[in-house]
């Protein structure tokens, strides 16, 4: 019955192996103060027992799908995005962790600010939680108009938009599409360029997430077995 209730947030995670990291990530999802979510886990050809970790969690909000062969990061993420039922979408990888109040605060912001399509937090490199506004300025994460954001993205000028800090409206997929497999690096960066072309975004003075240094992360590359 719980699974039939439409969630407010769809957390979409494509994972290949990294089972210990995935278990830690899962804990930060289940510990969210905002509990009206679904977690879509796409096992992209893992040789480790990702299904076993999901089964151990025993949570009806988790949707599990497995590809027997690795198809690459964009494909796994897009499967999650296309099956998302929530009003809002949270991308997440096994090497990423969420602050307990991330969904609570970002859902509240987007519910209140209906003209904003996506909200982000401060980039990595410090404590999670609320941060002084001066830190937002020091990290070059101050808010700006869409043209200024586009220059930041295209020039790779200290881009402060981290994938796991994001929450966006599911409806944006209809306008900008999904992750593309035509680029071999910075998959989420390219998606955010299309997002900014069409919508307003905001960065809040809060560090909502962190990531472990991982050379196979979504932002770094499009890892795929041959």
Short mmCIF file of C-alpha atoms in Angstrom, two decimals:
data_model
loop_
_atom_site.label_atom_id
_atom_site.label_comp_id
_atom_site.label_asym_id
_atom_site.label_seq_id
_atom_site.Cartn_x
_atom_site.Cartn_y
_atom_site.Cartn_z
CA UNK A 1 0.00 0.00 0.00
CA UNK A 2 2.85 2.37 0.89
CA UNK A 3 4.39 1.97 -2.54
CA UNK A 4 1.15 3.08 -4.23
CA UNK A 5 1.20 6.50 -2.52
CA UNK A 6 2.91 9.00 -4.83
CA UNK A 7 6.09 10.34 -3.18
CA UNK A 8 7.05 14.01 -3.16
CA UNK A 9 10.71 13.25 -3.98
CA UNK A 10 12.34 10.64 -6.20
CA UNK A 11 15.96 9.91 -5.26
CA UNK A 12 17.65 8.28 -8.25
CA UNK A 13 20.85 6.30 -7.78
CA UNK A 14 22.79 4.36 -10.42
CA UNK A 15 25.41 2.14 -8.82
CA UNK A 16 28.06 -0.29 -10.02
CA UNK A 17 29.72 -2.22 -7.18
CA UNK A 18 31.03 0.07 -4.39
CA UNK A 19 28.73 -1.89 -2.06
CA UNK A 20 30.23 -0.50 1.16
CA UNK A 21 29.87 3.07 -0.07
CA UNK A 22 26.35 2.29 -1.26
CA UNK A 23 25.34 0.96 2.18
CA UNK A 24 26.62 4.16 3.82
CA UNK A 25 24.82 6.31 1.24
CA UNK A 26 21.61 4.39 1.82
CA UNK A 27 21.80 5.14 5.54
CA UNK A 28 21.96 8.90 4.89
CA UNK A 29 18.86 8.60 2.69
CA UNK A 30 16.84 6.64 5.23
CA UNK A 31 17.86 9.09 7.98
CA UNK A 32 16.33 12.11 6.20
CA UNK A 33 14.02 14.24 8.33
CA UNK A 34 11.73 14.41 5.26
CA UNK A 35 10.45 10.88 4.73
CA UNK A 36 8.01 11.21 1.81
CA UNK A 37 10.37 9.88 -0.87
CA UNK A 38 11.09 6.93 -3.08
CA UNK A 39 14.64 5.69 -3.69
CA UNK A 40 15.16 4.26 -7.17
CA UNK A 41 18.29 2.09 -7.20
CA UNK A 42 19.64 0.99 -10.58
CA UNK A 43 22.27 -1.74 -10.30
CA UNK A 44 24.31 -1.22 -13.47
CA UNK A 45 25.89 -4.64 -13.88
CA UNK A 46 27.48 -4.97 -10.44
CA UNK A 47 29.44 -8.07 -9.48
CA UNK A 48 28.86 -7.22 -5.80
CA UNK A 49 25.61 -7.93 -3.95
CA UNK A 50 23.78 -4.62 -4.27
CA UNK A 51 20.42 -6.44 -4.20
CA UNK A 52 21.32 -7.94 -0.83
CA UNK A 53 21.94 -4.50 0.68
CA UNK A 54 18.59 -3.29 -0.63
CA UNK A 55 16.86 -6.39 0.74
CA UNK A 56 18.45 -5.88 4.15
CA UNK A 57 17.07 -2.33 4.29
CA UNK A 58 13.59 -3.83 3.85
CA UNK A 59 11.99 -0.51 2.96
CA UNK A 60 8.97 -0.44 0.59
CA UNK A 61 10.03 2.98 -0.68
CA UNK A 62 13.05 1.45 -2.45
CA UNK A 63 12.55 0.55 -6.12
CA UNK A 64 15.29 -1.80 -7.36
CA UNK A 65 16.20 -2.50 -10.98
CA UNK A 66 19.21 -4.40 -12.27
CA UNK A 67 20.95 -4.43 -15.65
CA UNK A 68 22.93 -7.64 -16.08
CA UNK A 69 25.53 -5.81 -18.20
CA UNK A 70 26.98 -2.40 -17.43
CA UNK A 71 25.46 0.26 -19.67
CA UNK A 72 27.19 3.37 -18.30
CA UNK A 73 26.29 6.18 -15.93
CA UNK A 74 23.87 8.19 -18.14
CA UNK A 75 21.82 5.09 -18.96
CA UNK A 76 21.41 4.05 -15.32
CA UNK A 77 20.57 7.57 -14.16
CA UNK A 78 18.07 8.05 -16.97
CA UNK A 79 16.27 4.81 -16.12
CA UNK A 80 15.74 6.23 -12.64
CA UNK A 81 14.70 9.65 -13.92
CA UNK A 82 12.19 8.19 -16.38
CA UNK A 83 10.58 6.03 -13.69
CA UNK A 84 10.50 8.81 -11.06
CA UNK A 85 7.05 9.58 -9.64
CA UNK A 86 7.89 12.44 -7.29
CA UNK A 87 7.36 16.15 -7.80
CA UNK A 88 11.11 16.60 -7.28
CA UNK A 89 14.18 14.61 -8.33
CA UNK A 90 17.38 14.07 -6.34
CA UNK A 91 20.35 12.51 -8.21
CA UNK A 92 22.65 10.45 -6.02
CA UNK A 93 25.63 8.12 -6.40
CA UNK A 94 27.12 5.50 -4.10
CA UNK A 95 30.01 7.80 -3.20
CA UNK A 96 27.74 10.65 -2.05
CA UNK A 97 26.18 11.50 1.32
CA UNK A 98 23.26 13.74 2.30
CA UNK A 99 22.80 16.07 5.25
CA UNK A 100 19.79 14.83 7.30
CA UNK A 101 17.75 17.98 6.54
CA UNK A 102 18.52 18.19 2.82
CA UNK A 103 15.18 17.08 1.47
CA UNK A 104 13.19 18.87 4.17
CA UNK A 105 14.78 22.25 3.47
CA UNK A 106 14.95 22.00 -0.31
CA UNK A 107 11.37 20.75 -0.72
CA UNK A 108 10.17 23.59 1.48
CA UNK A 109 12.13 26.10 -0.63
CA UNK A 110 10.81 24.81 -3.97
CA UNK A 111 7.26 24.53 -2.65
CA UNK A 112 7.44 28.21 -1.64
CA UNK A 113 9.40 29.52 -4.65
CA UNK A 114 7.39 28.13 -7.53
CA UNK A 115 9.32 29.96 -10.27
CA UNK A 116 12.62 28.30 -9.29
CA UNK A 117 13.24 25.01 -11.09
CA UNK A 118 16.20 23.70 -9.10
CA UNK A 119 17.98 24.43 -5.86
CA UNK A 120 21.58 23.63 -4.92
CA UNK A 121 23.76 23.87 -1.84
CA UNK A 122 27.37 24.92 -1.34
CA UNK A 123 30.07 22.77 -2.93
CA UNK A 124 32.24 20.26 -1.08
CA UNK A 125 35.04 21.16 1.24
CA UNK A 126 33.54 21.95 4.62
CA UNK A 127 31.07 20.98 7.33
CA UNK A 128 27.53 20.01 6.43
CA UNK A 129 24.65 22.23 7.51
CA UNK A 130 23.93 25.95 7.49
CA UNK A 131 26.91 28.12 6.51
CA UNK A 132 27.48 31.87 6.75
CA UNK A 133 26.71 33.86 3.61
CA UNK A 134 30.32 34.99 3.43
CA UNK A 135 31.29 31.38 2.72
CA UNK A 136 28.87 31.34 -0.21
CA UNK A 137 30.65 34.39 -1.65
CA UNK A 138 34.12 32.96 -1.01
CA UNK A 139 33.18 29.77 -2.87
CA UNK A 140 31.88 31.80 -5.84
CA UNK A 141 28.46 30.26 -5.23
CA UNK A 142 26.52 33.52 -5.14
CA UNK A 143 23.28 33.60 -7.12
CA UNK A 144 23.23 35.23 -10.55
CA UNK A 145 21.00 35.51 -13.60
CA UNK A 146 20.74 32.80 -16.23
CA UNK A 147 23.17 34.50 -18.66
CA UNK A 148 25.78 34.81 -15.90
CA UNK A 149 25.23 31.21 -14.87
CA UNK A 150 25.74 30.09 -18.45
CA UNK A 151 29.06 31.94 -18.67
CA UNK A 152 30.12 30.28 -15.41
CA UNK A 153 29.26 26.85 -16.79
CA UNK A 154 30.77 27.28 -20.26
CA UNK A 155 33.98 28.84 -18.95
CA UNK A 156 34.28 26.27 -16.13
CA UNK A 157 34.73 29.24 -13.83
CA UNK A 158 34.73 27.69 -10.33
CA UNK A 159 31.39 25.97 -11.00
CA UNK A 160 29.71 25.51 -7.60
CA UNK A 161 26.86 23.22 -8.74
CA UNK A 162 27.44 19.72 -7.41
CA UNK A 163 25.13 16.95 -8.56
CA UNK A 164 24.27 15.48 -5.18
CA UNK A 165 23.47 18.93 -3.73
CA UNK A 166 20.71 19.41 -6.32
CA UNK A 167 16.96 19.02 -6.16
CA UNK A 168 14.96 19.86 -9.28
CA UNK A 169 11.39 19.69 -10.48
CA UNK A 170 10.61 16.50 -12.37
CA UNK A 171 8.71 18.53 -14.95
CA UNK A 172 11.95 20.01 -16.34
CA UNK A 173 12.70 16.74 -18.17
CA UNK A 174 9.89 17.55 -20.59
CA UNK A 175 11.70 20.73 -21.66
CA UNK A 176 15.41 19.88 -21.40
CA UNK A 177 15.52 16.09 -21.77
CA UNK A 178 17.69 13.69 -19.80
CA UNK A 179 21.39 12.98 -19.34
CA UNK A 180 23.16 12.44 -22.65
CA UNK A 181 25.57 9.63 -23.51
CA UNK A 182 27.14 11.78 -26.24
CA UNK A 183 29.63 13.28 -23.79
CA UNK A 184 32.19 11.15 -21.97
CA UNK A 185 32.75 13.46 -18.99
CA UNK A 186 30.83 15.99 -16.90
CA UNK A 187 27.49 14.38 -17.70
CA UNK A 188 25.56 16.32 -15.08
CA UNK A 189 27.37 19.56 -15.99
CA UNK A 190 26.08 19.34 -19.55
CA UNK A 191 22.55 18.67 -18.25
CA UNK A 192 22.74 21.74 -15.99
CA UNK A 193 23.71 23.89 -18.98
CA UNK A 194 20.47 22.87 -20.68
CA UNK A 195 18.56 23.41 -17.45
CA UNK A 196 19.93 26.95 -17.02
CA UNK A 197 19.08 27.79 -20.63
CA UNK A 198 15.42 27.34 -19.74
CA UNK A 199 14.95 27.83 -16.00
CA UNK A 200 15.95 29.84 -12.95
CA UNK A 201 18.04 28.10 -10.29
CA UNK A 202 19.19 29.06 -6.79
CA UNK A 203 22.09 28.20 -4.49
CA UNK A 204 21.39 28.33 -0.75
CA UNK A 205 23.97 29.03 2.00
CA UNK A 206 23.83 25.45 3.24
CA UNK A 207 26.08 22.46 2.57
CA UNK A 208 23.50 19.80 1.83
CA UNK A 209 25.81 17.01 0.69
CA UNK A 210 29.32 15.68 0.35
CA UNK A 211 31.05 13.21 -1.91
CA UNK A 212 33.95 10.85 -1.46
CA UNK A 213 36.86 11.37 -3.84
CA UNK A 214 35.89 8.92 -6.59
CA UNK A 215 37.44 8.93 -10.10
CA UNK A 216 34.36 7.16 -11.50
CA UNK A 217 31.80 9.70 -10.25
CA UNK A 218 29.04 11.02 -12.53
CA UNK A 219 30.60 14.48 -12.75
CA UNK A 220 34.06 13.15 -13.55
CA UNK A 221 33.43 10.63 -16.26
CA UNK A 222 31.12 8.24 -18.02
CA UNK A 223 32.54 4.93 -16.86
CA UNK A 224 31.44 1.97 -18.92
CA UNK A 225 32.75 -1.53 -19.42
CA UNK A 226 33.52 -2.55 -22.97
#
